[in-house]
Short mmCIF file of C-alpha atoms and ligand atoms in Angstrom, two decimals:
data_model
loop_
_atom_site.label_atom_id
_atom_site.label_comp_id
_atom_site.label_asym_id
_atom_site.label_seq_id
_atom_site.Cartn_x
_atom_site.Cartn_y
_atom_site.Cartn_z
CA UNK A 1 122.37 94.16 109.21
CA UNK A 2 122.24 97.78 109.53
CA UNK A 3 120.12 99.58 106.94
CA UNK A 4 122.05 101.40 104.02
CA UNK A 5 122.17 105.27 104.65
CA UNK A 6 124.19 106.38 101.53
CA UNK A 7 124.16 104.84 98.17
CA UNK A 8 127.03 105.98 95.79
CA UNK A 9 125.91 105.49 92.23
CA UNK A 10 128.91 104.26 90.11
CA UNK A 11 127.39 105.04 86.64
CA UNK A 12 125.87 107.97 84.81
CA UNK A 13 122.73 108.77 82.61
CA UNK A 14 119.44 107.42 82.91
CA UNK A 15 120.21 104.31 84.96
CA UNK A 16 121.79 106.78 87.70
CA UNK A 17 118.54 108.71 87.57
CA UNK A 18 116.73 105.50 88.23
CA UNK A 19 118.61 104.38 91.07
CA UNK A 20 118.56 107.73 92.61
CA UNK A 21 114.66 107.95 92.18
CA UNK A 22 114.16 104.65 94.32
CA UNK A 23 117.00 105.71 96.94
CA UNK A 24 115.03 108.88 97.51
CA UNK A 25 111.61 107.11 97.98
CA UNK A 26 113.41 104.77 100.63
CA UNK A 27 114.78 108.06 102.61
CA UNK A 28 118.53 106.86 101.48
CA UNK A 29 120.99 109.57 100.79
CA UNK A 30 122.55 109.61 97.28
CA UNK A 31 125.96 110.36 95.93
CA UNK A 32 126.71 110.83 92.05
CA UNK A 33 130.04 110.33 90.64
CA UNK A 34 130.69 112.22 87.38
CA UNK A 35 133.36 112.75 84.60
CA UNK A 36 134.18 115.98 83.11
CA UNK A 37 131.91 115.96 80.18
CA UNK A 38 129.00 114.95 82.67
CA UNK A 39 129.61 117.78 85.18
CA UNK A 40 126.14 119.32 84.16
CA UNK A 41 124.13 116.18 83.77
CA UNK A 42 120.75 115.51 85.21
CA UNK A 43 121.99 112.54 87.27
CA UNK A 44 124.57 114.81 88.88
CA UNK A 45 121.76 117.35 89.73
CA UNK A 46 119.53 114.65 91.03
CA UNK A 47 121.75 113.20 93.60
CA UNK A 48 122.14 114.59 97.14
CA UNK A 49 126.02 114.90 96.69
CA UNK A 50 128.18 115.09 93.70
CA UNK A 51 131.85 113.76 93.48
CA UNK A 52 134.11 114.70 90.65
CA UNK A 53 136.03 111.79 89.07
CA UNK A 54 137.77 113.77 86.28
CA UNK A 55 138.51 112.36 83.18
CA UNK A 56 136.68 112.30 80.03
CA UNK A 57 136.47 108.80 78.43
CA UNK A 58 134.88 105.79 80.50
CA UNK A 59 138.54 104.31 81.07
CA UNK A 60 139.54 107.57 83.02
CA UNK A 61 136.44 107.98 84.95
CA UNK A 62 133.64 105.38 85.55
CA UNK A 63 135.90 102.50 84.76
CA UNK A 64 138.53 103.61 86.94
CA UNK A 65 138.18 101.23 89.96
CA UNK A 66 140.50 103.12 92.42
CA UNK A 67 138.89 106.39 91.73
CA UNK A 68 135.36 105.26 92.56
CA UNK A 69 136.42 103.45 95.55
CA UNK A 70 138.21 106.62 96.73
CA UNK A 71 135.10 108.56 96.01
CA UNK A 72 133.17 106.09 98.51
CA UNK A 73 135.82 106.53 101.12
CA UNK A 74 135.68 110.39 100.72
CA UNK A 75 131.92 110.74 100.50
CA UNK A 76 131.19 108.01 103.34
CA UNK A 77 128.71 106.02 101.26
CA UNK A 78 128.04 102.76 102.87
CA UNK A 79 126.80 101.05 99.73
CA UNK A 80 127.24 101.21 95.85
CA UNK A 81 124.72 100.73 93.08
CA UNK A 82 126.60 99.81 89.80
CA UNK A 83 123.72 100.06 87.31
CA UNK A 84 124.72 98.07 84.26
CA UNK A 85 127.86 98.30 81.97
CA UNK A 86 130.96 99.78 83.62
CA UNK A 87 132.08 98.24 86.64
CA UNK A 88 128.78 96.12 87.26
CA UNK A 89 130.29 92.84 86.58
CA UNK A 90 133.71 93.62 87.69
CA UNK A 91 134.96 91.19 90.40
CA UNK A 92 137.63 93.23 91.56
CA UNK A 93 135.50 96.21 92.08
CA UNK A 94 133.03 94.18 94.16
CA UNK A 95 135.77 92.63 96.15
CA UNK A 96 137.47 95.87 96.90
CA UNK A 97 134.38 97.41 98.12
CA UNK A 98 133.91 94.43 100.48
CA UNK A 99 137.44 94.66 101.99
CA UNK A 100 136.36 98.33 102.98
CA UNK A 101 133.05 97.28 104.47
CA UNK A 102 131.19 99.08 101.77
CA UNK A 103 128.30 96.85 100.42
CA UNK A 104 127.89 96.27 96.90
CA UNK A 105 124.49 96.12 95.56
CA UNK A 106 124.59 93.06 93.43
CA UNK A 107 125.79 89.47 93.65
CA UNK A 108 128.77 88.04 95.71
CA UNK A 109 132.00 88.56 93.80
CA UNK A 110 132.36 84.75 93.31
CA UNK A 111 128.97 84.65 91.53
CA UNK A 112 130.00 87.74 89.46
CA UNK A 113 133.04 85.59 88.45
CA UNK A 114 131.61 82.31 87.59
CA UNK A 115 129.04 83.97 85.37
CA UNK A 116 131.57 86.50 84.09
CA UNK A 117 133.20 84.03 81.49
CA UNK A 118 131.22 82.46 78.51
CA UNK A 119 133.35 79.16 78.68
CA UNK A 120 133.17 78.78 82.31
CA UNK A 121 129.67 79.55 82.76
CA UNK A 122 128.66 77.24 80.03
CA UNK A 123 130.53 74.38 81.73
CA UNK A 124 129.02 75.30 85.17
CA UNK A 125 125.21 75.46 84.26
CA UNK A 126 125.67 72.45 81.97
CA UNK A 127 126.61 70.33 85.09
CA UNK A 128 123.42 71.48 86.88
CA UNK A 129 121.58 69.99 83.82
CA UNK A 130 120.83 73.56 82.06
CA UNK A 131 120.88 72.97 78.15
CA UNK A 132 123.49 74.72 76.57
CA UNK A 133 124.16 75.60 72.84
CA UNK A 134 126.18 72.49 71.40
CA UNK A 135 129.57 73.65 71.09
CA UNK A 136 133.30 73.61 71.96
CA UNK A 137 134.69 75.36 75.07
CA UNK A 138 137.95 73.38 75.41
CA UNK A 139 141.14 74.70 76.62
CA UNK A 140 142.95 74.46 73.30
CA UNK A 141 142.94 77.59 71.29
CA UNK A 142 144.47 75.93 68.11
CA UNK A 143 143.06 76.74 64.64
CA UNK A 144 143.40 72.92 63.59
CA UNK A 145 141.41 72.08 66.93
CA UNK A 146 138.63 74.62 66.10
CA UNK A 147 138.33 73.33 62.75
CA UNK A 148 137.83 69.82 63.89
CA UNK A 149 135.45 70.73 66.49
CA UNK A 150 133.51 72.83 64.07
CA UNK A 151 133.05 69.77 61.87
CA UNK A 152 131.65 67.97 64.66
CA UNK A 153 129.30 70.54 65.55
CA UNK A 154 128.22 71.30 61.99
CA UNK A 155 128.26 74.71 60.18
CA UNK A 156 126.88 77.36 60.64
CA UNK A 157 128.76 78.18 63.70
CA UNK A 158 129.12 81.01 65.89
CA UNK A 159 132.61 81.93 67.30
CA UNK A 160 132.40 84.00 70.44
CA UNK A 161 134.59 85.81 72.72
CA UNK A 162 134.60 83.98 76.26
CA UNK A 163 134.89 87.36 77.95
CA UNK A 164 132.27 89.18 75.61
CA UNK A 165 129.35 91.36 76.27
CA UNK A 166 127.12 93.88 74.16
CA UNK A 167 127.37 91.78 71.12
CA UNK A 168 131.14 92.19 70.83
CA UNK A 169 133.59 89.55 69.58
CA UNK A 170 130.85 87.35 68.05
CA UNK A 171 131.18 85.91 64.20
CA UNK A 172 128.94 83.81 62.23
CA UNK A 173 130.92 81.17 60.26
CA UNK A 174 129.35 79.47 57.48
CA UNK A 175 131.80 77.10 56.27
CA UNK A 176 135.40 75.76 56.67
CA UNK A 177 136.79 78.12 54.17
CA UNK A 178 135.68 81.25 56.35
CA UNK A 179 136.85 79.56 59.76
CA UNK A 180 140.49 80.72 60.12
CA UNK A 181 139.66 84.43 59.07
CA UNK A 182 136.37 84.41 61.42
CA UNK A 183 138.31 83.20 64.47
CA UNK A 184 141.24 85.49 64.04
CA UNK A 185 138.97 88.62 63.67
CA UNK A 186 136.61 87.63 66.47
CA UNK A 187 140.05 87.11 68.55
CA UNK A 188 141.27 90.51 67.45
CA UNK A 189 137.88 92.47 68.55
CA UNK A 190 137.97 90.46 71.84
CA UNK A 191 141.34 91.37 72.78
CA UNK A 192 140.90 95.04 72.07
CA UNK A 193 137.40 95.09 73.89
CA UNK A 194 138.10 93.12 76.81
CA UNK A 195 142.06 92.27 76.88
CA UNK A 196 141.02 88.53 76.63
CA UNK A 197 140.96 86.76 73.36
CA UNK A 198 139.63 83.13 74.14
CA UNK A 199 137.05 81.95 71.98
CA UNK A 200 134.30 79.40 72.18
CA UNK A 201 132.31 77.84 69.29
CA UNK A 202 128.67 77.38 69.19
CA UNK A 203 126.09 75.93 66.75
CA UNK A 204 124.53 78.88 64.96
CA UNK A 205 120.86 78.61 65.75
CA UNK A 206 119.04 79.86 62.62
CA UNK A 207 115.98 82.14 63.14
CA UNK A 208 116.14 82.07 66.77
CA UNK A 209 114.45 84.36 69.55
CA UNK A 210 116.08 85.80 72.41
CA UNK A 211 114.12 85.16 75.54
CA UNK A 212 115.56 85.92 79.24
CA UNK A 213 114.46 85.41 82.75
CA UNK A 214 114.43 88.01 85.48
CA UNK A 215 115.72 86.25 88.59
CA UNK A 216 115.94 87.40 92.14
CA UNK A 217 117.94 85.76 94.95
CA UNK A 218 118.25 86.90 98.61
CA UNK A 219 120.67 86.08 101.17
CA UNK A 220 118.73 83.33 102.84
CA UNK A 221 119.15 81.02 99.53
CA UNK A 222 115.79 81.67 98.03
CA UNK A 223 115.69 82.18 94.42
CA UNK A 224 112.70 82.91 92.16
CA UNK A 225 111.83 84.35 88.79
CA UNK A 226 109.97 87.16 87.81
CA UNK A 227 108.79 86.07 84.19
CA UNK A 228 110.41 86.46 80.96
CA UNK A 229 111.36 89.20 78.52
CA UNK A 230 111.54 88.59 74.60
CA UNK A 231 114.39 90.74 73.46
CA UNK A 232 114.36 89.12 69.79
CA UNK A 233 114.69 92.54 67.84
CA UNK A 234 118.25 93.19 67.61
CA UNK A 235 120.92 94.96 65.70
CA UNK A 236 124.21 93.55 65.57
CA UNK A 237 123.48 91.29 68.59
CA UNK A 238 122.23 94.29 70.49
CA UNK A 239 118.63 94.72 71.73
CA UNK A 240 116.49 97.34 70.28
CA UNK A 241 112.96 96.56 71.67
CA UNK A 242 112.11 94.23 74.73
CA UNK A 243 108.85 92.97 75.88
CA UNK A 244 106.87 90.74 78.26
CA UNK A 245 105.16 88.54 78.50
CA UNK A 246 106.90 86.86 75.30
CA UNK A 247 104.38 86.57 72.49
CA UNK A 248 103.32 83.10 71.27
CA UNK A 249 104.97 81.45 74.17
CA UNK A 250 103.37 78.38 75.36
CA UNK A 251 103.01 77.70 78.84
CA UNK A 252 104.76 74.57 79.06
CA UNK A 253 107.73 75.89 77.40
CA UNK A 254 107.84 78.82 79.85
CA UNK A 255 107.58 76.44 82.65
CA UNK A 256 110.72 74.47 81.33
CA UNK A 257 112.67 77.61 80.67
CA UNK A 258 111.94 79.25 84.08
CA UNK A 259 112.95 76.08 85.92
CA UNK A 260 116.32 75.92 83.89
CA UNK A 261 116.96 79.95 84.78
CA UNK A 262 116.30 79.30 88.43
CA UNK A 263 118.58 76.26 88.09
CA UNK A 264 121.38 78.39 86.52
CA UNK A 265 120.99 81.02 89.19
CA UNK A 266 121.12 78.29 92.18
CA UNK A 267 124.38 76.85 90.57
CA UNK A 268 126.12 80.03 91.64
CA UNK A 269 124.10 80.73 94.84
CA UNK A 270 122.72 83.80 93.59
CA UNK A 271 121.78 86.86 95.55
CA UNK A 272 120.19 90.06 94.17
CA UNK A 273 118.78 90.70 90.65
CA UNK A 274 120.28 88.85 87.51
CA UNK A 275 119.23 87.87 84.14
CA UNK A 276 119.47 84.36 82.52
CA UNK A 277 119.62 84.71 78.60
CA UNK A 278 118.34 81.83 76.62
CA UNK A 279 118.27 81.18 72.73
CA UNK A 280 115.00 79.82 71.50
CA UNK A 281 115.17 77.71 68.17
CA UNK A 282 112.41 77.34 65.70
CA UNK A 283 111.35 74.22 67.09
CA UNK A 284 110.95 75.10 70.76
CA UNK A 285 114.36 74.02 71.51
CA UNK A 286 116.25 76.39 73.95
CA UNK A 287 119.83 76.83 75.39
CA UNK A 288 121.62 78.89 77.82
CA UNK A 289 123.37 81.75 76.49
CA UNK A 290 124.73 83.59 79.64
CA UNK A 291 123.76 85.03 82.93
CA UNK A 292 124.04 88.91 83.42
CA UNK A 293 124.84 89.66 86.97
CA UNK A 294 123.08 93.06 87.21
CA UNK A 295 120.15 94.99 86.76
CA UNK A 296 119.31 94.89 83.11
CA UNK A 297 118.58 97.69 80.73
CA UNK A 298 115.28 96.23 80.05
CA UNK A 299 114.22 95.63 83.55
CA UNK A 300 111.25 98.27 83.22
CA UNK A 301 108.94 96.11 81.30
CA UNK A 302 109.13 93.68 84.20
CA UNK A 303 108.46 96.27 86.73
CA UNK A 304 105.43 97.63 84.52
CA UNK A 305 103.70 94.18 84.49
CA UNK A 306 104.41 93.28 88.17
CA UNK A 307 103.91 96.58 89.72
CA UNK A 308 107.31 95.87 91.73
CA UNK A 309 110.49 98.25 91.88
CA UNK A 310 113.49 95.86 91.31
CA UNK A 311 116.02 98.58 92.48
CA UNK A 312 114.07 98.75 95.78
CA UNK A 313 114.47 94.64 95.91
CA UNK A 314 118.14 95.17 95.06
CA UNK A 315 118.62 97.47 98.18
CA UNK A 316 116.33 95.42 100.31
CA UNK A 317 118.19 92.08 99.52
CA UNK A 318 121.43 93.81 100.11
CA UNK A 319 120.48 94.86 103.56
CA UNK A 320 119.92 91.38 104.46
CA UNK A 321 116.18 91.05 104.12
CA UNK A 322 114.50 87.93 102.69
CA UNK A 323 112.67 88.48 99.44
CA UNK A 324 109.21 89.99 100.17
CA UNK A 325 107.55 86.97 98.42
CA UNK A 326 108.57 83.53 97.61
CA UNK A 327 106.25 83.03 94.60
CA UNK A 328 106.57 84.42 91.13
CA UNK A 329 104.13 87.45 91.21
CA UNK A 330 101.32 87.38 88.82
CA UNK A 331 101.97 89.36 85.76
CA UNK A 332 99.17 92.20 84.47
CA UNK A 333 98.95 93.07 80.99
CA UNK A 334 101.69 93.80 78.47
CA UNK A 335 104.85 96.17 78.66
CA UNK A 336 106.98 96.96 75.52
CA UNK A 337 110.50 98.99 75.87
CA UNK A 338 112.38 100.61 72.76
CA UNK A 339 115.65 102.27 73.20
CA UNK A 340 115.76 105.67 71.67
CA UNK A 341 118.99 106.64 70.60
CA UNK A 342 120.87 109.78 69.02
CA UNK A 343 122.16 108.05 66.05
CA UNK A 344 121.90 108.15 62.29
CA UNK A 345 120.04 104.92 61.03
CA UNK A 346 121.13 105.83 57.33
CA UNK A 347 124.47 106.52 58.06
CA UNK A 348 124.94 102.69 59.56
CA UNK A 349 123.60 103.77 62.85
CA UNK A 350 126.55 106.21 63.59
CA UNK A 351 126.14 107.97 66.82
CA UNK A 352 124.87 111.65 66.26
CA UNK A 353 126.53 113.70 69.04
CA UNK A 354 125.80 117.37 69.95
CA UNK A 355 123.31 119.53 72.01
CA UNK A 356 119.84 118.35 72.20
CA UNK A 357 117.96 121.79 71.54
CA UNK A 358 114.48 120.57 72.43
CA UNK A 359 113.23 117.22 73.78
CA UNK A 360 109.77 116.37 74.68
CA UNK A 361 107.69 113.20 75.36
CA UNK A 362 103.87 112.88 75.65
CA UNK A 363 102.46 112.06 78.84
CA UNK A 364 100.12 109.21 79.40
CA UNK A 365 99.25 107.19 82.59
CA UNK A 366 100.37 104.05 80.68
CA UNK A 367 103.90 105.81 79.79
CA UNK A 368 107.16 105.53 81.34
CA UNK A 369 110.05 107.34 80.29
CA UNK A 370 113.66 106.65 81.63
CA UNK A 371 116.09 109.29 80.62
CA UNK A 372 119.20 110.96 81.75
CA UNK A 373 118.94 113.93 79.14
CA UNK A 374 116.75 117.27 78.99
CA UNK A 375 116.55 119.98 76.80
CA UNK A 376 119.95 121.55 76.21
CA UNK A 377 121.84 118.52 77.13
CA UNK A 378 124.76 117.39 75.25
CA UNK A 379 125.26 114.06 73.89
CA UNK A 380 129.09 113.57 73.64
CA UNK A 381 131.34 111.02 71.93
CA UNK A 382 132.46 109.38 75.25
CA UNK A 383 129.58 107.42 76.04
CA UNK A 384 126.54 105.52 74.85
CA UNK A 385 124.38 107.85 72.84
CA UNK A 386 121.15 106.75 74.37
CA UNK A 387 118.51 109.34 74.90
CA UNK A 388 115.82 107.60 76.40
CA UNK A 389 114.06 104.23 77.01
CA UNK A 390 110.44 104.52 76.31
CA UNK A 391 108.20 101.98 78.01
CA UNK A 392 104.43 101.38 77.52
CA UNK A 393 101.89 99.33 79.09
CA UNK A 394 98.70 97.64 77.75
CA UNK A 395 96.00 95.50 78.73
CA UNK A 396 97.07 93.38 76.04
CA UNK A 397 99.89 93.06 73.40
CA UNK A 398 98.20 94.89 70.44
CA UNK A 399 97.22 97.76 72.62
CA UNK A 400 100.82 98.14 74.05
CA UNK A 401 102.07 98.32 70.05
CA UNK A 402 99.32 100.73 69.33
CA UNK A 403 100.24 103.05 72.30
CA UNK A 404 104.04 102.57 71.54
CA UNK A 405 103.46 103.80 67.80
CA UNK A 406 101.32 106.53 69.05
CA UNK A 407 103.88 107.90 71.64
CA UNK A 408 106.95 107.54 69.45
CA UNK A 409 105.12 109.58 66.91
CA UNK A 410 104.56 112.36 69.67
CA UNK A 411 108.17 112.55 70.83
CA UNK A 412 110.18 115.39 69.46
CA UNK A 413 113.88 115.75 69.51
CA UNK A 414 115.64 118.79 67.96
CA UNK A 415 119.42 118.43 67.43
CA UNK A 416 120.93 114.97 67.24
CA UNK A 417 119.60 112.62 64.42
CA UNK A 418 117.65 109.94 66.18
CA UNK A 419 116.46 106.44 65.48
CA UNK A 420 112.57 107.44 66.32
CA UNK A 421 111.25 106.96 62.80
CA UNK A 422 113.42 103.53 62.37
CA UNK A 423 111.45 102.46 65.72
CA UNK A 424 108.30 103.43 64.74
CA UNK A 425 108.54 101.56 61.49
CA UNK A 426 109.86 98.43 63.32
CA UNK A 427 106.97 98.32 65.82
CA UNK A 428 104.45 98.83 63.23
CA UNK A 429 105.63 95.96 60.97
CA UNK A 430 103.14 93.25 60.50
CA UNK A 431 105.36 90.66 61.51
CA UNK A 432 106.05 92.28 64.75
CA UNK A 433 102.24 92.34 65.69
CA UNK A 434 101.94 88.88 64.60
CA UNK A 435 104.71 87.94 67.24
CA UNK A 436 106.57 86.25 64.31
CA UNK A 437 110.05 88.07 64.56
CA UNK A 438 113.44 86.38 65.05
CA UNK A 439 116.68 88.05 65.77
CA UNK A 440 117.59 88.57 61.94
CA UNK A 441 114.41 90.44 61.29
CA UNK A 442 116.11 93.91 61.41
CA UNK A 443 118.86 92.71 59.13
CA UNK A 444 116.62 90.99 56.67
CA UNK A 445 114.49 94.02 56.55
CA UNK A 446 116.70 96.65 56.72
CA UNK A 447 116.08 98.64 53.25
CA UNK A 448 112.47 98.71 54.18
CA UNK A 449 112.96 100.07 57.82
CA UNK A 450 115.37 102.61 56.65
CA UNK A 451 112.89 104.05 54.11
CA UNK A 452 110.87 107.12 55.02
CA UNK A 453 107.55 106.73 56.35
CA UNK A 454 104.92 107.81 53.72
CA UNK A 455 102.09 109.76 55.29
CA UNK A 456 99.82 106.90 54.30
CA UNK A 457 101.84 104.31 56.27
CA UNK A 458 101.90 106.77 59.29
CA UNK A 459 98.11 107.24 59.27
CA UNK A 460 97.80 103.29 59.08
CA UNK A 461 99.82 102.53 61.81
CA UNK A 462 98.49 105.25 64.06
CA UNK A 463 95.03 104.06 63.27
CA UNK A 464 96.00 100.31 64.08
CA UNK A 465 95.23 99.11 60.59
CA UNK A 466 98.42 97.18 60.29
CA UNK A 467 97.32 95.06 63.21
CA UNK A 468 93.99 94.06 62.37
CA UNK A 469 94.29 91.43 59.94
CA UNK A 470 92.76 87.95 60.59
CA UNK A 471 95.90 86.05 61.71
CA UNK A 472 96.26 88.39 64.65
CA UNK A 473 93.50 87.11 66.91
CA UNK A 474 94.12 83.34 67.51
CA UNK A 475 97.83 82.80 68.09
CA UNK A 476 98.15 85.51 70.73
CA UNK A 477 95.75 83.66 73.02
CA UNK A 478 98.86 81.35 73.61
CA UNK A 479 100.60 84.26 75.54
CA UNK A 480 100.78 83.21 79.19
CA UNK A 481 100.46 85.51 82.12
P1 ADP B 1 121.54 94.38 78.04
O1 ADP B 1 121.19 93.26 77.62
O2 ADP B 1 121.36 94.78 79.44
O3 ADP B 1 121.44 95.43 77.18
P2 ADP B 1 124.48 94.42 77.34
O4 ADP B 1 125.44 93.28 77.66
O5 ADP B 1 124.33 94.41 75.86
O6 ADP B 1 123.05 94.11 78.24
O7 ADP B 1 125.07 95.55 77.87
C1 ADP B 1 124.58 96.42 78.86
C2 ADP B 1 124.82 97.71 78.85
O8 ADP B 1 125.97 98.23 79.35
C3 ADP B 1 124.49 98.19 77.40
O9 ADP B 1 123.30 98.90 77.25
C4 ADP B 1 125.75 99.46 77.10
O10 ADP B 1 125.22 100.74 76.94
C5 ADP B 1 126.64 99.20 78.33
N1 ADP B 1 128.13 98.71 78.00
C6 ADP B 1 128.44 97.40 77.46
N2 ADP B 1 129.76 97.46 77.34
C7 ADP B 1 130.18 98.53 77.76
C8 ADP B 1 131.40 98.91 78.29
N3 ADP B 1 132.60 98.49 77.92
N4 ADP B 1 131.67 100.23 78.85
C9 ADP B 1 130.36 100.89 79.55
N5 ADP B 1 129.20 100.37 79.11
C10 ADP B 1 129.11 99.45 78.28
P1 ADP B 2 126.48 89.23 74.93
O1 ADP B 2 127.24 88.80 75.86
O2 ADP B 2 127.33 90.06 73.68
O3 ADP B 2 125.10 89.64 75.24
P2 ADP B 2 125.07 86.83 74.22
O4 ADP B 2 125.57 85.44 74.20
O5 ADP B 2 124.06 87.03 75.02
O6 ADP B 2 126.40 87.63 74.03
O7 ADP B 2 124.45 86.90 72.55
C1 ADP B 2 123.87 88.23 72.04
C2 ADP B 2 123.05 87.54 71.14
O8 ADP B 2 123.59 87.13 69.96
C3 ADP B 2 121.75 86.79 71.25
O9 ADP B 2 120.65 87.37 71.86
C4 ADP B 2 121.66 86.27 69.82
O10 ADP B 2 120.64 87.26 69.17
C5 ADP B 2 122.85 85.98 69.21
N1 ADP B 2 123.48 84.67 69.57
C6 ADP B 2 124.29 84.18 70.44
N2 ADP B 2 124.57 83.02 70.46
C7 ADP B 2 124.02 82.55 68.96
C8 ADP B 2 124.06 81.61 68.53
N3 ADP B 2 124.65 80.23 69.26
N4 ADP B 2 123.18 81.27 67.46
C9 ADP B 2 122.63 82.30 66.71
N5 ADP B 2 122.62 83.56 67.35
C10 ADP B 2 123.38 83.79 68.74
MG1 MG B 3 123.74 88.62 76.33
#
């Protein structure tokens, strides 16, 4: 297959900057596409060429398949990197590119389609022997049927939009009395967010952790995993902190989960980068949640501990090259990522839009900042208000946490409100240091996490005193690498 000459990045912000960096390294030309509010963005300046899509909101720009395909044809791009979100899991987009002979840097349309739907993907992977959460994914959407099935599953249950993503269209239902209202409200949200209101039911797993596996496949049928990521710190089912290796994670469990992840990917003949997400119960039972058929927001922690460039692997696989190795690479040390947002934690995490007058991060050899904005950039109401992803590496988990607390404290943002202090409190929590948090941790500790740091607390966190209690030495030795 001919090597790729010119990649159009069908995305914006930090992930567009990230993809451009690797393309440049590989000597491949890049095209940015942009909406009106993004005309002066960093990613537009970083690319070799830029093409205006017009439009302001996502629907009239980055989500408009016709416009993006036209941009490819006009600029002569021979490949498209979709990043995450937007058109990255859109089968119609991938198929249209295929028709025009433009390569889509991602899996084949049939794999995207099979994993794009929670009802379909549960049925599919279960057939290959991957454990799925006990639940109901039948055709009938009658309330009476949901009621019967919920009784069988046992309360509490989780009602989920089959087309869901980004934590939308999900409701916890505690009793039969709550069922009808819960389902109808999940349906309403699903219809407006995804244009599809089909719902499935799952047993609600209490105090779970979110553990996912990075998967890579090539066009020769090879599929391997590149270790796990623990993304248990979440707010409204959205990840806030991600790390690898997962803390307190016995190696036999890791072996079982990684095998299930590879099996799930094989069930759709997966090519390229993908992530198989699992929910892990308190007694070590684990179940498939979904497969994201794209590069994940949190991919840098995998890169920091393996030394690999996952975007380079994506591009090489897309060019028909075999995976450079058929064994899972060894992981070195520990990496942790936080998502820094322009938002006001004290106002329900409402996006805080406006100009960033000043933005600066510390520089360290163990620190990586992936960002799409600089001093002077504008955070608009049209897109996700992420400022940056901060990723740190340490020889061990506790070193990574200490470094993260320190780097967060040296980050300066003037202009919009941010979640910096919230993140700092979060990663300096004793429970987090002990590796004991579940997906409920943020909700359960909101008051404490939203209170202002006292000078004393800050000093303690920075000096690492929060992390030196006796319990901290033994359980971590269970970490696998
Ligand atoms: P991840 O596990 O990679 O965070 P999510 O499914 O939560 O995966 O979402 C991926 C990213 O896509 C999020 O960071 C979010 O900003 C973006 N995203 C989610 N929904 C949309 C959407 N409707 N339009 C554009 N971007 C979206
Ligand atoms: P999305 O497509 O929105 O990412 P997921 O199915 O991956 O949806 O779930 C997102 C998050 O919601 C999970 O990481 C977990 O925290 C929570 N969640 C999902 N399913 C369940 C469940 N059955 N029980 C408890 N929590 C769940
Ligand atoms: Mg998910």
